[in-house]
Structures are given as structure tokens and as C-alpha cells.
Coordinates of C-alpha atoms in Angstrom, one line a residue:
M48 CA 140.9 92.7 141.8
G49 CA 142.2 96.1 142.9
A50 CA 141.6 97.6 139.4
Y51 CA 138.1 96.1 139.5
L52 CA 137.3 97.7 142.9
L53 CA 138.7 101.1 141.9
L54 CA 136.9 101.1 138.5
S55 CA 133.6 99.9 140.2
R56 CA 133.9 102.6 142.7
R57 CA 134.4 105.2 140.0
A58 CA 131.5 103.9 138.0
G59 CA 129.3 103.9 141.1
R60 CA 130.1 107.5 141.8
L61 CA 129.5 108.6 138.3
A62 CA 126.1 107.0 138.0
V63 CA 124.3 106.2 141.2
D64 CA 121.2 105.2 139.3
G65 CA 122.5 101.7 138.6
S66 CA 123.0 102.2 134.8
P67 CA 126.6 100.7 134.9
L68 CA 125.1 97.6 136.5
A69 CA 122.3 97.4 133.9
L70 CA 124.8 97.7 131.1
A71 CA 127.1 95.1 132.6
V72 CA 124.3 92.5 133.1
A73 CA 123.0 93.2 129.5
W74 CA 126.6 92.8 128.2
A75 CA 127.0 89.5 130.1
A76 CA 123.7 88.3 128.7
L77 CA 124.8 89.1 125.1
L78 CA 128.0 87.2 125.6
W79 CA 126.6 84.1 127.4
V80 CA 123.1 83.5 126.0
P81 CA 124.5 82.3 122.6
A82 CA 126.7 79.8 124.5
G83 CA 123.8 78.6 126.6
V84 CA 121.6 78.2 123.5
A85 CA 124.4 76.3 121.7
E86 CA 124.8 74.0 124.8
S87 CA 121.2 73.5 125.8
G88 CA 119.2 74.5 122.8
A89 CA 115.4 74.4 123.1
R90 CA 115.6 73.3 126.8
L91 CA 116.2 76.9 127.7
A92 CA 112.7 77.8 126.4
R93 CA 110.9 75.6 128.9
P94 CA 108.6 77.5 131.3
E95 CA 110.4 76.5 134.5
V96 CA 113.8 77.6 133.1
L97 CA 112.4 80.9 131.8
S98 CA 110.6 81.6 135.1
A99 CA 113.8 80.9 137.1
G100 CA 115.9 83.2 134.9
P101 CA 114.9 86.5 136.6
A102 CA 115.5 85.1 140.0
V103 CA 118.9 83.8 139.0
A104 CA 119.8 87.2 137.5
V105 CA 118.7 89.1 140.7
L106 CA 120.3 86.7 143.1
S107 CA 123.6 86.1 141.2
A108 CA 124.3 89.5 139.6
A109 CA 122.0 92.4 140.2
G110 CA 121.6 92.0 143.9
P111 CA 125.2 91.4 144.9
Y112 CA 126.7 94.0 142.5
S113 CA 124.2 96.7 143.5
L114 CA 125.1 96.0 147.2
E115 CA 128.8 96.1 146.2
S116 CA 128.4 99.4 144.4
A117 CA 126.6 100.9 147.5
A118 CA 129.4 99.6 149.7
L119 CA 132.1 101.1 147.5
R120 CA 130.4 104.5 147.7
R121 CA 130.4 104.4 151.5
L122 CA 133.5 102.4 152.4
P123 CA 137.2 102.6 151.4
P124 CA 138.1 100.2 148.6
R125 CA 140.5 98.4 151.0
V126 CA 137.7 97.5 153.3
V127 CA 135.5 96.3 150.5
G128 CA 138.5 94.3 149.1
V129 CA 138.9 92.5 152.5
L130 CA 135.2 91.7 152.6
Q131 CA 135.2 90.4 149.0
N132 CA 138.1 88.2 149.8
L133 CA 136.2 86.6 152.6
E134 CA 133.5 85.5 150.2
P135 CA 135.3 82.2 149.3
V136 CA 135.7 81.6 153.1
A137 CA 131.9 81.9 153.6
A138 CA 131.4 79.6 150.6
G139 CA 133.9 77.1 152.1
L140 CA 132.1 77.1 155.4
A141 CA 128.7 76.9 153.8
G142 CA 129.6 73.9 151.7
P143 CA 130.0 71.5 154.6
A144 CA 127.3 73.1 156.7
I145 CA 124.6 73.4 154.1
L146 CA 125.5 70.9 151.3
G147 CA 127.3 68.3 153.3
E148 CA 130.4 68.7 151.0
M149 CA 133.8 67.7 152.4
L150 CA 136.7 70.0 151.8
S151 CA 140.3 68.9 151.9
A152 CA 143.0 71.0 150.4
Q153 CA 140.6 73.9 150.2
W154 CA 141.0 74.5 153.9
T155 CA 144.5 75.7 153.3
A156 CA 143.1 78.3 150.9
V157 CA 140.5 79.3 153.5
C158 CA 143.1 79.7 156.2
C159 CA 145.4 81.8 153.9
I160 CA 142.5 84.1 152.8
T161 CA 141.5 84.5 156.5
A162 CA 145.1 85.3 157.6
A163 CA 145.5 87.8 154.8
A164 CA 142.2 89.5 155.7
V165 CA 143.2 89.7 159.4
G166 CA 146.6 91.0 158.4
A167 CA 145.1 93.7 156.2
V168 CA 142.8 94.8 159.0
V169 CA 145.5 94.7 161.8
T170 CA 148.2 96.6 159.8
Q171 CA 145.8 99.2 158.3
G172 CA 147.0 102.1 160.4
R173 CA 150.6 101.1 160.7
A174 CA 152.0 101.7 157.2
A175 CA 153.2 105.1 156.4
P176 CA 151.4 106.6 153.4
A177 CA 153.6 106.9 150.2
D178 CA 152.6 110.6 149.7
G179 CA 154.2 111.7 152.9
S180 CA 150.8 112.6 154.6
R181 CA 150.2 111.7 158.2
G182 CA 147.3 109.3 157.5
P183 CA 143.5 109.6 157.4
G184 CA 142.2 113.1 157.6
S185 CA 145.4 114.8 156.7
P186 CA 145.7 116.8 153.5
S187 CA 146.5 115.0 150.4
R188 CA 149.6 117.3 149.9
P189 CA 151.8 118.0 152.9
W190 CA 152.2 121.6 151.9
R191 CA 150.1 124.7 151.3
S192 CA 150.6 127.9 149.4
A193 CA 152.5 130.5 151.5
S194 CA 151.0 133.5 149.6
R195 CA 147.5 132.7 148.5
G196 CA 147.4 132.8 144.8
T197 CA 151.1 132.5 143.8
G198 CA 151.1 128.7 144.2
T199 CA 154.5 128.7 145.9
P200 CA 154.6 125.6 148.1
R201 CA 155.8 125.9 151.7
P202 CA 156.1 122.9 154.0
V203 CA 153.5 122.7 156.7
P204 CA 155.1 122.4 160.1
R205 CA 154.4 118.9 161.7
R206 CA 153.3 118.8 165.3

């Protein structure tokens, strides 16, 4: 999931026009349409199925992924990761409320995901960065050149 978030963020920054999303949806269609045809055959060519196809594509892939890409351009990957991990919680709560489904052991998973999300948010500013910096807003390297141009690092005094 972490690699997916970082790669999605990079793809979104490289092409803000949505071309990575269009390629991903086209690739998914190339992979799964043959399986659908093998499973359902001519039933896929019925008008009601064909007319529902674009709505399903927009609601299940294009819409959510374009919103996710926009979020990754504006928010840190950690925040987007927490929000994405809350999606199963929303689905778990919507099941009983909207569909009348009864969950049993799934509530344990919902509680674990919620606890992990709360823990990630609460401990966000407490962990010391591995690079030695002082946190958000500090330089990525805790040193700067002493003699502009020679590249000789000198420690920055900490206040």
C-alpha cells in the first residue's frame, strides 16, 4: 500500500492531466473484459448492461482514483494512507446501515483499522525523523555549505 501511494503520487505529479488514470483504466479493461466475456458471453452485449458500463467505470474507478490523485498532490502520503485505510471502516458501517447486513468477526477488523488510524494521527509529530532533521519545515539536510560553492558541509547550530 505504501509503494502504491508513493508511485501514485509520483504519477500524479508527472502528469496532472489524468493520463496515468486513463492508461490504468484501459489496461484493467484489457485484462478483465476477456474474463467477463468468457464468464457471461453474449449477456454483456445487452443494452442495459452496456448502458450501465460507463456509470460503473466512473463510479468505481475513474472518480475515486482521480480524487485520490488530487489528494496525493495536496496532502502528505501518510494522511492519504490513513484515509484510505478508513475506507473498509466506512464500508463496514454502511453494510448494516444501508444493506441490512450483519457483521460479526469483521467488527474486530473495523476496530483494529480504526485504532491504527487514530494511532497514526496521534503519534504523527512525536517520532524523530530518521534523517536527523527537526521535523516539518526544517531542511532535508541538517547542514549547509560553509563557503558557498566548495560544498564543504558544516553543521547548522540547533536552537
